[in-house]
Amino acid sequence: MSVPIVRTVDELRTIAAEWRRSGASIAVVPTMGALHEGHLSLARAALQKADRIIVTLFVNPKQFNSAADLAAYPRTESQDAAKLALLGAHLLYVPDAVEIYPAGFATTVSVSGISQGLCGTFRPGHFDGVATVVAKLFLQTGADFAFFGEKDFQQLQLVRRMVQDLDIPITVVCCPTVREADGLALSSRNFRLSPAERAIAPNLALVLIETAERLARGSPVLPTLAEARAAILAAGYRDIEYLELRGETDLQPMTSLDRPARLLAAAWLGETRLIDNVRTSPVFSEVR
Ligand code: PAF
C-alpha cells in the first residue's frame, strides 16, 4: 500500500470535495516532514477522529530565522510517505512552494499577544510564518479537525487563537508530547545531537518535570525557576533562552502558581536548540 501524494491545491480540493460529497469528515495533520513518532501519534489520533486524514508536508521558509537552519532541515519525503502508508493515511499533500506563496503573495497572518515572548522573542517573524502557512493549509484542505502536538505549546495556543479570531471552521485537537524512554521530547532536531549531547539532552525534560512538581507542591516560583536554570546549565546545556512559568491558555507570565500553568523552556545544547514544556497546577499536581 502507498499513500497518494498531491502537490497542487486543485488536486487537493478535488479529492476533498469528493470525500465531502460522500459525507466523510476530514482531519489535517500539518507537518514539515522528517516524520517521527510524535508526528505519527498525531496521524493515529486523526485516524481515530475523522473518516479521512490529510497529512501536509511543507518546509515553510517563512518560519525559519536563518537560511542555514532552513537548508539544514531534513527532507525525507519518500520515507515519510512510507510511514504514512503503513498507518493508513489517506492523502499526503506536498505543495510546491508556488501553491503556498504564489508570485505577488502579500498577506501575513499575525497573532499578537500570544506570539510575543518565549520563542517569539528569540525567533522574530517565526510565528507570523507559522500562522500564515497554517491558515493557508486550513483553507486549502477545508478540514474539520486539525491535529497539533503539545511539544510546540506556544504554536498550539497561537493556532487556537487564530482559529477563534478568524472564525475558521476547524476544531484544533492537541495531542501529548511523545518522549523517548529517557524523557527527551521527540523532535526533528534531535538527529543533530552528537552521542555526548544526546546523553545530556534528557536533562531539559527531567528538570522541567521536577520543577513542575516542586511548584505544584508550593515552592516559590522565582527562586525555583532560577534553580531550574542552574540545573540545566550544570547538566551541560550551553545556554538557556528562556525558562518561564506561563498561564496555560493565555501564556501570560506568572510569578505565583495560582492557576493551571505551563513551564516552558528553550535551551541550546551545543549548536542545537531544543524546546520543551510541561503542565503544572496548584490543584492537580499532575505533570506531563
Ligand atoms: O510544527 C510544525 O511542524 C510547523 O510549524 C507547522 C505547524 C507544520 C507549520 O509549518
CSV table of C-alpha atoms and ligand atoms in Angstrom, one decimal:
chain,number,residue,atom,x,y,z
A,1,MET,CA,0.0,0.0,0.0
A,2,SER,CA,1.2,3.5,-0.7
A,3,VAL,CA,-0.3,6.9,0.2
A,4,PRO,CA,-1.5,9.1,-2.7
A,5,ILE,CA,0.6,12.3,-3.0
A,6,VAL,CA,-0.8,15.5,-4.4
A,7,ARG,CA,1.2,18.7,-5.0
A,8,THR,CA,-1.4,21.3,-6.1
A,9,VAL,CA,-4.4,22.9,-4.4
A,10,ASP,CA,-6.6,21.9,-7.4
A,11,GLU,CA,-5.8,18.2,-6.9
A,12,LEU,CA,-6.2,18.5,-3.1
A,13,ARG,CA,-9.6,20.3,-3.4
A,14,THR,CA,-10.9,17.8,-6.0
A,15,ILE,CA,-10.2,14.9,-3.7
A,16,ALA,CA,-11.5,16.7,-0.5
A,17,ALA,CA,-14.7,17.7,-2.3
A,18,GLU,CA,-15.3,14.0,-3.4
A,19,TRP,CA,-14.9,12.9,0.3
A,20,ARG,CA,-17.3,15.6,1.4
A,21,ARG,CA,-19.9,14.6,-1.1
A,22,SER,CA,-19.8,11.1,0.4
A,23,GLY,CA,-20.3,12.6,3.9
A,24,ALA,CA,-16.8,11.9,5.2
A,25,SER,CA,-15.2,14.1,7.8
A,26,ILE,CA,-11.7,15.3,7.2
A,27,ALA,CA,-8.7,15.8,9.5
A,28,VAL,CA,-5.4,17.6,8.7
A,29,VAL,CA,-2.1,17.0,10.3
A,30,PRO,CA,0.3,19.8,9.3
A,31,THR,CA,4.0,18.9,9.3
A,32,MET,CA,7.3,19.9,7.8
A,33,GLY,CA,8.2,16.2,7.2
A,34,ALA,CA,11.1,14.3,8.7
A,35,LEU,CA,8.3,12.4,10.4
A,36,HIS,CA,9.0,10.8,13.8
A,37,GLU,CA,6.8,9.0,16.3
A,38,GLY,CA,5.4,12.4,17.5
A,39,HIS,CA,4.0,13.2,14.1
A,40,LEU,CA,2.8,9.6,13.7
A,41,SER,CA,0.9,9.8,17.0
A,42,LEU,CA,-0.9,12.9,15.6
A,43,ALA,CA,-1.8,11.0,12.5
A,44,ARG,CA,-3.0,8.0,14.5
A,45,ALA,CA,-5.2,10.3,16.7
A,46,ALA,CA,-6.5,11.9,13.5
A,47,LEU,CA,-7.4,8.5,12.1
A,48,GLN,CA,-9.5,7.8,15.2
A,49,LYS,CA,-11.4,11.1,14.9
A,50,ALA,CA,-12.1,11.6,11.2
A,51,ASP,CA,-13.0,9.4,8.2
A,52,ARG,CA,-10.2,10.8,6.0
A,53,ILE,CA,-6.9,12.3,7.0
A,54,ILE,CA,-4.6,14.5,5.1
A,55,VAL,CA,-1.0,14.9,6.2
A,56,THR,CA,0.7,18.0,4.8
A,57,LEU,CA,4.4,18.3,4.2
A,58,PHE,CA,5.8,21.7,3.5
A,59,VAL,CA,9.1,23.1,4.8
A,60,ASN,CA,7.8,26.6,5.3
A,61,PRO,CA,10.6,29.1,4.5
A,62,LYS,CA,8.7,31.9,6.2
A,63,GLN,CA,9.0,30.4,9.7
A,64,PHE,CA,12.8,29.9,9.6
A,65,ASN,CA,15.1,32.7,11.0
A,66,SER,CA,18.2,31.7,9.2
A,67,ALA,CA,18.9,30.4,5.7
A,68,ALA,CA,21.3,27.9,7.2
A,69,ASP,CA,18.6,26.4,9.5
A,70,LEU,CA,16.2,26.2,6.5
A,71,ALA,CA,18.8,24.4,4.4
A,72,ALA,CA,19.7,22.0,7.3
A,73,TYR,CA,16.1,21.0,7.7
A,74,PRO,CA,15.8,17.3,6.8
A,75,ARG,CA,13.9,16.4,3.6
A,76,THR,CA,12.8,12.8,3.7
A,77,GLU,CA,9.6,12.7,1.6
A,78,SER,CA,9.8,9.1,0.4
A,79,GLN,CA,10.5,7.7,4.0
A,80,ASP,CA,7.7,10.0,5.3
A,81,ALA,CA,5.3,8.6,2.7
A,82,ALA,CA,6.2,5.0,3.5
A,83,LYS,CA,5.5,5.7,7.2
A,84,LEU,CA,2.1,7.2,6.5
A,85,ALA,CA,1.2,4.4,4.1
A,86,LEU,CA,1.8,1.9,6.9
A,87,LEU,CA,-0.5,3.9,9.2
A,88,GLY,CA,-3.3,4.1,6.6
A,89,ALA,CA,-3.2,7.9,6.0
A,90,HIS,CA,-5.5,8.8,3.1
A,91,LEU,CA,-3.5,11.6,1.4
A,92,LEU,CA,-0.2,13.3,1.6
A,93,TYR,CA,-0.2,16.9,0.4
A,94,VAL,CA,3.2,18.1,-0.5
A,95,PRO,CA,2.6,21.6,-2.0
A,96,ASP,CA,5.0,23.1,-4.4
A,97,ALA,CA,6.2,26.5,-3.0
A,98,VAL,CA,4.1,28.3,-5.6
A,99,GLU,CA,0.9,26.7,-4.2
A,100,ILE,CA,1.6,28.3,-0.9
A,101,TYR,CA,3.4,31.5,-1.9
A,102,PRO,CA,2.5,32.3,-5.5
A,103,ALA,CA,4.1,35.3,-7.2
A,104,GLY,CA,2.8,38.5,-5.7
A,105,PHE,CA,1.9,36.9,-2.4
A,106,ALA,CA,1.5,39.8,0.1
A,107,THR,CA,-0.5,38.6,3.1
A,108,THR,CA,0.8,37.9,6.6
A,109,VAL,CA,-1.3,36.4,9.4
A,110,SER,CA,-0.1,37.8,12.6
A,111,VAL,CA,-1.5,36.8,16.0
A,112,SER,CA,-0.5,39.4,18.6
A,113,GLY,CA,-0.1,38.7,22.3
A,114,ILE,CA,0.4,35.0,22.3
A,115,SER,CA,3.2,35.2,19.7
A,116,GLN,CA,5.2,37.6,21.8
A,117,GLY,CA,7.7,36.4,24.4
A,118,LEU,CA,9.1,32.9,24.7
A,119,CYS,CA,10.1,31.6,21.2
A,120,GLY,CA,8.6,34.8,19.7
A,121,THR,CA,11.4,36.9,21.3
A,122,PHE,CA,14.2,34.7,20.0
A,123,ARG,CA,12.8,33.8,16.6
A,124,PRO,CA,11.5,37.1,15.2
A,125,GLY,CA,8.9,36.6,12.5
A,126,HIS,CA,8.6,32.8,13.2
A,127,PHE,CA,5.1,32.8,14.4
A,128,ASP,CA,3.9,35.1,11.6
A,129,GLY,CA,5.3,32.5,9.2
A,130,VAL,CA,3.6,29.7,11.2
A,131,ALA,CA,0.2,31.5,11.4
A,132,THR,CA,0.3,32.3,7.7
A,133,VAL,CA,1.0,28.8,6.4
A,134,VAL,CA,-1.3,27.1,8.9
A,135,ALA,CA,-4.2,29.5,7.9
A,136,LYS,CA,-3.5,28.6,4.2
A,137,LEU,CA,-3.3,24.8,4.9
A,138,PHE,CA,-6.6,25.0,6.8
A,139,LEU,CA,-8.3,26.9,4.0
A,140,GLN,CA,-6.8,24.7,1.2
A,141,THR,CA,-7.8,21.4,2.9
A,142,GLY,CA,-11.1,22.6,4.3
A,143,ALA,CA,-10.6,20.1,7.1
A,144,ASP,CA,-12.9,19.7,10.0
A,145,PHE,CA,-10.2,18.8,12.5
A,146,ALA,CA,-6.5,19.8,12.8
A,147,PHE,CA,-4.0,17.9,15.0
A,148,PHE,CA,-1.1,19.6,16.8
A,149,GLY,CA,1.3,18.4,19.5
A,150,GLU,CA,1.8,20.0,22.9
A,151,LYS,CA,5.5,19.9,22.3
A,152,ASP,CA,5.2,23.2,20.4
A,153,PHE,CA,2.9,24.7,23.0
A,154,GLN,CA,3.1,28.3,22.0
A,155,GLN,CA,2.4,27.3,18.4
A,156,LEU,CA,-0.7,25.3,19.6
A,157,GLN,CA,-2.1,28.2,21.5
A,158,LEU,CA,-1.4,30.6,18.7
A,159,VAL,CA,-3.3,28.4,16.2
A,160,ARG,CA,-6.2,28.1,18.6
A,161,ARG,CA,-6.3,31.9,18.9
A,162,MET,CA,-6.1,32.4,15.2
A,163,VAL,CA,-8.9,29.9,14.5
A,164,GLN,CA,-11.1,31.6,17.0
A,165,ASP,CA,-10.4,35.1,15.8
A,166,LEU,CA,-10.8,34.4,12.1
A,167,ASP,CA,-13.8,32.1,12.6
A,168,ILE,CA,-12.1,29.3,10.7
A,169,PRO,CA,-14.5,26.3,10.9
A,170,ILE,CA,-12.0,23.8,12.2
A,171,THR,CA,-11.6,22.1,15.6
A,172,VAL,CA,-8.0,22.1,16.9
A,173,VAL,CA,-7.1,18.9,18.7
A,174,CYS,CA,-4.0,18.7,20.8
A,175,CYS,CA,-2.0,15.6,21.5
A,176,PRO,CA,0.5,14.9,24.3
A,177,THR,CA,4.2,15.3,23.7
A,178,VAL,CA,5.8,12.0,22.7
A,179,ARG,CA,9.1,11.3,24.6
A,180,GLU,CA,12.0,8.9,24.4
A,181,ALA,CA,12.2,6.4,27.2
A,182,ASP,CA,14.7,8.7,29.0
A,183,GLY,CA,12.3,11.7,28.8
A,184,LEU,CA,13.7,13.6,25.8
A,185,ALA,CA,10.8,15.1,23.7
A,186,LEU,CA,10.9,13.8,20.1
A,187,SER,CA,12.0,16.5,17.7
A,188,SER,CA,13.4,16.5,14.2
A,189,ARG,CA,16.3,18.5,15.7
A,190,ASN,CA,17.3,15.5,17.9
A,191,PHE,CA,19.1,13.9,15.0
A,192,ARG,CA,21.6,16.8,15.1
A,193,LEU,CA,22.9,15.8,18.6
A,194,SER,CA,26.2,14.1,19.0
A,195,PRO,CA,26.2,11.0,21.1
A,196,ALA,CA,27.6,13.0,24.0
A,197,GLU,CA,24.9,15.7,23.6
A,198,ARG,CA,22.2,13.0,23.2
A,199,ALA,CA,23.2,11.7,26.7
A,200,ILE,CA,22.8,15.2,28.2
A,201,ALA,CA,19.6,16.1,26.3
A,202,PRO,CA,17.0,14.5,28.6
A,203,ASN,CA,18.0,16.8,31.4
A,204,LEU,CA,15.9,19.6,30.0
A,205,ALA,CA,12.8,17.5,30.4
A,206,LEU,CA,13.8,16.0,33.7
A,207,VAL,CA,14.5,19.4,35.2
A,208,LEU,CA,11.2,20.7,33.9
A,209,ILE,CA,9.2,17.8,35.3
A,210,GLU,CA,10.9,18.0,38.7
A,211,THR,CA,10.4,21.8,38.8
A,212,ALA,CA,6.8,21.5,37.8
A,213,GLU,CA,6.3,19.1,40.7
A,214,ARG,CA,8.1,21.4,43.1
A,215,LEU,CA,5.9,24.3,42.0
A,216,ALA,CA,2.8,22.3,42.4
A,217,ARG,CA,3.8,21.4,46.0
A,218,GLY,CA,4.1,25.2,46.7
A,219,SER,CA,7.8,26.1,46.1
A,220,PRO,CA,8.1,29.9,45.4
A,221,VAL,CA,8.2,30.5,41.7
A,222,LEU,CA,11.1,32.8,41.0
A,223,PRO,CA,13.8,31.1,43.1
A,224,THR,CA,12.6,27.7,41.9
A,225,LEU,CA,12.9,28.8,38.3
A,226,ALA,CA,16.4,30.1,39.0
A,227,GLU,CA,17.4,26.8,40.4
A,228,ALA,CA,16.0,25.0,37.4
A,229,ARG,CA,18.0,27.2,35.0
A,230,ALA,CA,21.2,26.5,37.0
A,231,ALA,CA,20.5,22.7,36.9
A,232,ILE,CA,20.1,22.7,33.1
A,233,LEU,CA,23.3,24.6,32.7
A,234,ALA,CA,25.1,22.3,35.2
A,235,ALA,CA,23.9,19.3,33.2
A,236,GLY,CA,25.8,20.5,30.1
A,237,TYR,CA,23.4,22.8,28.2
A,238,ARG,CA,25.3,25.8,26.8
A,239,ASP,CA,22.7,28.5,27.1
A,240,ILE,CA,19.1,29.0,28.2
A,241,GLU,CA,17.0,31.3,26.0
A,242,TYR,CA,14.0,31.2,28.4
A,243,LEU,CA,12.6,29.1,31.2
A,244,GLU,CA,9.3,30.6,32.3
A,245,LEU,CA,6.0,29.9,34.0
A,246,ARG,CA,3.1,31.0,31.9
A,247,GLY,CA,-0.7,30.7,32.1
A,248,GLU,CA,-1.9,27.6,30.4
A,249,THR,CA,-4.2,29.2,27.9
A,250,ASP,CA,-3.2,32.9,27.7
A,251,LEU,CA,0.5,32.3,28.1
A,252,GLN,CA,0.8,35.3,30.4
A,253,PRO,CA,3.8,35.4,32.7
A,254,MET,CA,3.1,34.1,36.2
A,255,THR,CA,5.1,34.8,39.4
A,256,SER,CA,2.9,32.6,41.6
A,257,LEU,CA,1.2,29.4,40.7
A,258,ASP,CA,-2.5,30.3,41.3
A,259,ARG,CA,-4.0,28.6,38.2
A,260,PRO,CA,-3.1,25.9,35.7
A,261,ALA,CA,0.2,26.8,34.0
A,262,ARG,CA,2.9,25.6,31.7
A,263,LEU,CA,6.6,25.6,32.4
A,264,LEU,CA,8.3,26.3,29.1
A,265,ALA,CA,11.9,26.3,28.1
A,266,ALA,CA,14.2,26.7,25.2
A,267,ALA,CA,17.9,25.9,25.6
A,268,TRP,CA,21.0,25.3,23.4
A,269,LEU,CA,22.9,22.1,23.6
A,270,GLY,CA,26.0,22.7,21.5
A,271,GLU,CA,24.6,24.0,18.2
A,272,THR,CA,21.2,22.5,18.7
A,273,ARG,CA,18.2,24.5,20.1
A,274,LEU,CA,15.7,22.3,22.0
A,275,ILE,CA,12.4,23.3,23.4
A,276,ASP,CA,10.1,21.5,25.8
A,277,ASN,CA,7.2,22.3,28.2
A,278,VAL,CA,5.3,20.6,31.0
A,279,ARG,CA,2.0,21.3,32.7
A,280,THR,CA,1.7,22.3,36.4
A,281,SER,CA,-1.2,23.3,38.5
A,282,PRO,CA,-1.7,24.3,42.1
A,283,VAL,CA,-4.7,22.0,42.5
A,284,PHE,CA,-3.7,18.9,40.5
A,285,SER,CA,-0.1,18.0,40.9
A,286,GLU,CA,-0.2,16.1,37.6
A,287,VAL,CA,2.6,17.0,35.2
A,288,ARG,CA,3.4,15.7,31.8
B,1,PAF,O1,5.1,22.3,13.8
B,1,PAF,C1,5.4,22.3,12.6
B,1,PAF,O2,6.0,21.4,12.1
B,1,PAF,C2,5.2,23.6,11.7
B,1,PAF,O3,5.3,24.7,12.5
B,1,PAF,C3,3.8,23.6,11.0
B,1,PAF,C4,2.7,23.6,12.0
B,1,PAF,C5,3.7,22.4,10.1
B,1,PAF,C6,3.7,24.8,10.1
B,1,PAF,O4,4.7,24.9,9.2
